[in-house]
Short mmCIF file of C-alpha atoms in Angstrom, two decimals:
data_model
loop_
_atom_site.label_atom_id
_atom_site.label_comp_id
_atom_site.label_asym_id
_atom_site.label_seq_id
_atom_site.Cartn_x
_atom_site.Cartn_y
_atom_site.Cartn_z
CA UNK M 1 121.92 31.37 101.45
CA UNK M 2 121.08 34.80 102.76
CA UNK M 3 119.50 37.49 99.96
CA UNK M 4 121.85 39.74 99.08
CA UNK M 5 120.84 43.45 99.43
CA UNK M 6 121.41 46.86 97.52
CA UNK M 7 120.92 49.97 98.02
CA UNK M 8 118.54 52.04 94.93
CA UNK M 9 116.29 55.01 95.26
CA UNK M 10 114.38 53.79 92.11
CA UNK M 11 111.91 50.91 93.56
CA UNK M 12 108.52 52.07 91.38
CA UNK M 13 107.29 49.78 88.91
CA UNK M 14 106.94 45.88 88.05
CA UNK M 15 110.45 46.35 86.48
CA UNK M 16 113.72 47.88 87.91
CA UNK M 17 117.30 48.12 86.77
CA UNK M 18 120.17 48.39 88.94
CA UNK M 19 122.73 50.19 87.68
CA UNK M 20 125.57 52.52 89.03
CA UNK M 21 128.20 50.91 91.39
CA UNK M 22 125.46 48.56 93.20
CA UNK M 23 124.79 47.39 89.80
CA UNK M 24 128.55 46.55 88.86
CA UNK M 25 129.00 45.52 92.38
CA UNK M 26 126.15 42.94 91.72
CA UNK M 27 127.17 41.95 88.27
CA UNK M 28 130.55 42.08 88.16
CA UNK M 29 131.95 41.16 91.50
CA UNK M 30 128.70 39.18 93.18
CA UNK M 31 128.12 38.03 89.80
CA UNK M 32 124.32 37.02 90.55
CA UNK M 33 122.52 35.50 87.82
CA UNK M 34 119.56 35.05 85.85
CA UNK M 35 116.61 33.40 88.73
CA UNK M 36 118.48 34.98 91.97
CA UNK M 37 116.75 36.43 94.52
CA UNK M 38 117.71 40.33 95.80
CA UNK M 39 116.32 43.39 97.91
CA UNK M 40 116.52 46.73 96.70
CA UNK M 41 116.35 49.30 99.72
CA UNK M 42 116.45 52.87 100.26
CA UNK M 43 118.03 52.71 103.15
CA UNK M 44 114.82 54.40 104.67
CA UNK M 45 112.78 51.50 105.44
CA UNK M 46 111.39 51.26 101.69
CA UNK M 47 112.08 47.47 100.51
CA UNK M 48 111.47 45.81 96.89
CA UNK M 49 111.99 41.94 96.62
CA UNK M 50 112.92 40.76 93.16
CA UNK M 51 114.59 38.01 90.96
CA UNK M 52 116.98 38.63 88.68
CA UNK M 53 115.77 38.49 84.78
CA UNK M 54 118.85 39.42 83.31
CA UNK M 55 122.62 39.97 83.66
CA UNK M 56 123.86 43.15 82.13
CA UNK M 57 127.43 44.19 81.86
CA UNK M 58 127.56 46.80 84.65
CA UNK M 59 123.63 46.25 85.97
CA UNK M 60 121.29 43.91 86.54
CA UNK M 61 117.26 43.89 85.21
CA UNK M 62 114.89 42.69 87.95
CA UNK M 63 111.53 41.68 88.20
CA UNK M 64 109.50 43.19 90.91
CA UNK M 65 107.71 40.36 93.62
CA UNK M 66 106.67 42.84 95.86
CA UNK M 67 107.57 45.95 98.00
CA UNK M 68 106.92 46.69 101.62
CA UNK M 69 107.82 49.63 104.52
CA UNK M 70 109.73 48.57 107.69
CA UNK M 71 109.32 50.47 110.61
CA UNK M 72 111.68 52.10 112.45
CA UNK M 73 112.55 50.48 115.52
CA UNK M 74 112.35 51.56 118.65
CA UNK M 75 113.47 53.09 120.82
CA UNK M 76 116.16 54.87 118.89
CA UNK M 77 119.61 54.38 119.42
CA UNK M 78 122.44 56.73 119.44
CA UNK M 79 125.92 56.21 120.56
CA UNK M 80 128.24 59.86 120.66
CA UNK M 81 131.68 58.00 119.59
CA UNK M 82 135.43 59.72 120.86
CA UNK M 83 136.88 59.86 117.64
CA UNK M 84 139.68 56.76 118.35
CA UNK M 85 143.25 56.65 117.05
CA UNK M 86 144.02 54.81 113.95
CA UNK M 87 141.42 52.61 111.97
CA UNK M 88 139.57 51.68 115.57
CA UNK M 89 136.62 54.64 114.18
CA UNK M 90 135.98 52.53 111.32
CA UNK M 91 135.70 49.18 113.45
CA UNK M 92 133.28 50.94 115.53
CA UNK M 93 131.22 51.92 113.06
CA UNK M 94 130.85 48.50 111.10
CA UNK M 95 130.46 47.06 114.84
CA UNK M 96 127.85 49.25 116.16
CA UNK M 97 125.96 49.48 112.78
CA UNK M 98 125.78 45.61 112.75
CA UNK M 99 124.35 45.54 116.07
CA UNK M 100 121.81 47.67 115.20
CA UNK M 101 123.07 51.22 116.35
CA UNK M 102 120.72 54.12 114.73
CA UNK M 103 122.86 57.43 114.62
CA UNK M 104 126.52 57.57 115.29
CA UNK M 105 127.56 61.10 116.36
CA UNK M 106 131.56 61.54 116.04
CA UNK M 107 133.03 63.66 119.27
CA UNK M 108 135.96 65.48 119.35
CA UNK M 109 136.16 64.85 122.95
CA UNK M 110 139.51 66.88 124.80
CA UNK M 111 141.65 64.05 125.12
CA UNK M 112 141.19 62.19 121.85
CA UNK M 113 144.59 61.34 120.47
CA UNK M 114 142.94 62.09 116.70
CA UNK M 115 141.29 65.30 115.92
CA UNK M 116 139.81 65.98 112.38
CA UNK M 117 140.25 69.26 111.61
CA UNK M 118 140.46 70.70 107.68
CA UNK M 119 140.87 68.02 105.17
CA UNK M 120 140.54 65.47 107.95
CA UNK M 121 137.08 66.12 108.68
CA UNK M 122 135.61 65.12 105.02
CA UNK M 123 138.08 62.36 104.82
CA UNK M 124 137.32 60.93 108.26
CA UNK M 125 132.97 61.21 107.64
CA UNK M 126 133.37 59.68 104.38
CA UNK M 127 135.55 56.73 105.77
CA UNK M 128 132.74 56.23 108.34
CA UNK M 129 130.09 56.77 106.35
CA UNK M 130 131.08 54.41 103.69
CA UNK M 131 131.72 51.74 106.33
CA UNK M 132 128.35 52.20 107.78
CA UNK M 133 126.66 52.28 104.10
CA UNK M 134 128.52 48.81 103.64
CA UNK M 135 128.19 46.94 106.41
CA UNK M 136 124.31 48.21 107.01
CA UNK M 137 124.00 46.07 103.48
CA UNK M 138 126.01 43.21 104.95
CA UNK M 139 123.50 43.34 108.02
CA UNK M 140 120.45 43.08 105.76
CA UNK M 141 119.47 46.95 107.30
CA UNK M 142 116.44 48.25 105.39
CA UNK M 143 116.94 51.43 107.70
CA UNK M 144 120.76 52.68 107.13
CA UNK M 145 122.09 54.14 110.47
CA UNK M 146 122.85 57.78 110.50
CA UNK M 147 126.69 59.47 111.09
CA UNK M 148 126.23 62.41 111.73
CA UNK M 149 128.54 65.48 111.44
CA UNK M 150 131.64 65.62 114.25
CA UNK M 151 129.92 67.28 117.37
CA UNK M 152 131.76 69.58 120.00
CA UNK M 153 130.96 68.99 123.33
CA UNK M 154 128.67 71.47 123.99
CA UNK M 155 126.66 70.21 121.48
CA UNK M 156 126.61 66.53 122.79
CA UNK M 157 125.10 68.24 125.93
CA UNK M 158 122.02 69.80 123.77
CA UNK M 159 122.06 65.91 122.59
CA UNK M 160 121.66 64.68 125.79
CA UNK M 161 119.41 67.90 127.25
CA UNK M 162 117.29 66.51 124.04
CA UNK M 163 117.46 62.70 124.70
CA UNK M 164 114.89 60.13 126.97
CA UNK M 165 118.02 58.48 128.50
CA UNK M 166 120.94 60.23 128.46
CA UNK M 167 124.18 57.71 129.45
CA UNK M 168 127.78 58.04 130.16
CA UNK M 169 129.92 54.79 130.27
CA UNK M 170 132.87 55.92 132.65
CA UNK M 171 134.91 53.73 134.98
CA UNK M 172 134.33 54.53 138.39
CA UNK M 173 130.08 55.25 138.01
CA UNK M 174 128.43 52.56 140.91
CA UNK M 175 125.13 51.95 138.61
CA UNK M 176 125.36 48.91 135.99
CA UNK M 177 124.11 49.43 132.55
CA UNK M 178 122.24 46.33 132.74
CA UNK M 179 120.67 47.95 136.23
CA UNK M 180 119.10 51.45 134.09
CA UNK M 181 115.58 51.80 133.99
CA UNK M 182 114.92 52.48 129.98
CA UNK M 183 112.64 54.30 128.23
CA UNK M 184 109.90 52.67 126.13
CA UNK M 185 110.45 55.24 122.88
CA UNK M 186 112.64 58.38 122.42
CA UNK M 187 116.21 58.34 122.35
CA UNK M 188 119.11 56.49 124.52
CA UNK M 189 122.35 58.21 124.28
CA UNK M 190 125.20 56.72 125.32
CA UNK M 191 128.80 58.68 125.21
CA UNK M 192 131.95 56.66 124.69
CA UNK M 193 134.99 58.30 125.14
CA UNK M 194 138.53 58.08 123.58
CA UNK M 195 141.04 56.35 124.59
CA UNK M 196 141.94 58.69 127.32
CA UNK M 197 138.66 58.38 128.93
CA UNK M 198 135.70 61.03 129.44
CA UNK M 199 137.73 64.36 131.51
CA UNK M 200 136.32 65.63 134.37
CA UNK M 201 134.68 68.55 132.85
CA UNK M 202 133.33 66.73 130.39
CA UNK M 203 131.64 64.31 132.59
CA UNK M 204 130.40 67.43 135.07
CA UNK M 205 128.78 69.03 131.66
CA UNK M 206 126.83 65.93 130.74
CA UNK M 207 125.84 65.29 134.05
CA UNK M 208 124.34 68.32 134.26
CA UNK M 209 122.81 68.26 130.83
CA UNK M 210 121.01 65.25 132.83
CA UNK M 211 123.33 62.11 131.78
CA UNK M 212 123.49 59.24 134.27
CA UNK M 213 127.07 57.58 134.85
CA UNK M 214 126.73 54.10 134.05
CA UNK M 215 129.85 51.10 134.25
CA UNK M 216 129.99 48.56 132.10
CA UNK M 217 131.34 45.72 133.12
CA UNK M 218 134.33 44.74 135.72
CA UNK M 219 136.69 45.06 132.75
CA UNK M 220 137.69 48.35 130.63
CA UNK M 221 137.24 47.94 126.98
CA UNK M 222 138.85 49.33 124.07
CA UNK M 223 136.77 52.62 122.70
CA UNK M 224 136.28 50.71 119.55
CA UNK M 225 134.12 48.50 121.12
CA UNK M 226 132.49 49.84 124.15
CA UNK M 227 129.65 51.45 121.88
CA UNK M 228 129.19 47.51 120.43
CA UNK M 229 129.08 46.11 124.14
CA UNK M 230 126.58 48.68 125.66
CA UNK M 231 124.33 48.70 122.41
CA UNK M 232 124.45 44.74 122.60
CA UNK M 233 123.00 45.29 126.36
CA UNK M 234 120.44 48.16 125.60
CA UNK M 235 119.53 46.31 122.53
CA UNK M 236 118.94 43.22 124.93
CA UNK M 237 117.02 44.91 127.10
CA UNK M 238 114.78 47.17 125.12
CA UNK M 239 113.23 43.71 122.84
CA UNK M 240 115.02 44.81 119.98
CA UNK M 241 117.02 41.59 120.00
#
């Protein structure tokens, strides 16, 4: 059976508790007991490996076996995401973050059917973020992925300006994604669009902020899970997997 992890920025000392919602989460709803193995994580890389010693109400008291740093991989991956109709965001996010996607940058690309603007914009980076906060601890992530605020275009360009490998998945591009030369560390972008596709001024702009156009695949995928499919090849291709 796999070890069940939790997230806790307490992982000093022989002796821990896990409290808060992890801790009811674990007690309540897992309900682990007394001998069970668990990791404690910070989402940063920081792991402790313990046994359960006692069931508490709402929290559980552990034992400390030991603690260890994982490094971060590399290279880094981040996928730009056109913010997709619906739910599809949130299936892109658990996808991608169980692949093993590093920062996911929501776009308000110009012809995404869903725009977060006022309220919409806390709602829709909590909904993400709690999906990628869940299913990171479903994946066994020691290093949480990263969702970043909603970018504009322009400032996906300074992403890519920024970026080792900057990439573009778009329809009609000649060059495979399995065919890019990669980088050995920095950061891969790759932009997904919405539903409607990347426009043509977008695609000029990231061109010239030094993106290459890349195709993946004879078929055209959903936008919920083209980031999953090109981070499954760059993944591949890099040793990560």
């Amino acid at each position: 059976m796999t070890v069940p992890v939790f997230l806790s920025q307490e992982l000093d000392g022989p002796e821990l508790t896990l409290g808060g919602p992890e801790g009811r989460h674990a007690a309540s709803v897992r309900r682990l007991r007394a001998g069970e193995r668990i990791d404690l994580t910070d989402g940063a890389g920081a792991v402790a490996e313990c046994v359960v010693r006692e069931v508490l109400k709402d929290a559980l008291r552990l034992d400390v076996l030991r603690r260890y740093e994982v490094e971060p991989p590399r290279p880094r991956l981040v996928v730009v995401q056109g913010l997709p109709k619906g739910d599809r965001g949130e299936l892109a996010v658990e996808m991608m973050t169980e692949a093993g996607v590093d920062v996911i940058v929501p776009w308000a690309a110009s012809r995404s059917i869903t725009q977060w603007k006022g309220d919409k914009v806390a709602k829709g980076l909590h909904k993400w973020r709690s999906t990628a906060r869940e299913a990171g601890k479903q994946a066994r992530r020691f290093h949480l992925p990263e969702v970043t605020e909603p970018a504009t275009t322009a400032q996906v360009g300074k992403l890519l300006a920024g970026a080792a490998l900057g990439l573009v998945l778009h329809e009609e591009a000649a060059e495979p994604l399995s065919g890019v030369a990669l980088p050995a560390s920095g950061d891969i972008v790759v932009i997904v669009g919405p539903e409607g596709g990347v426009s043509d001024d977008e695609l000029a702009g990231f061109r010239a902020a030094g993106a290459v156009s890349v195709l993946l695949g004879p078929t055209v995928l959903r936008t919920s899970t083209a980031g999953v499919a090109a981070a499954s090849v760059l993944l591949t291709r890099t040793g990560r997997w």
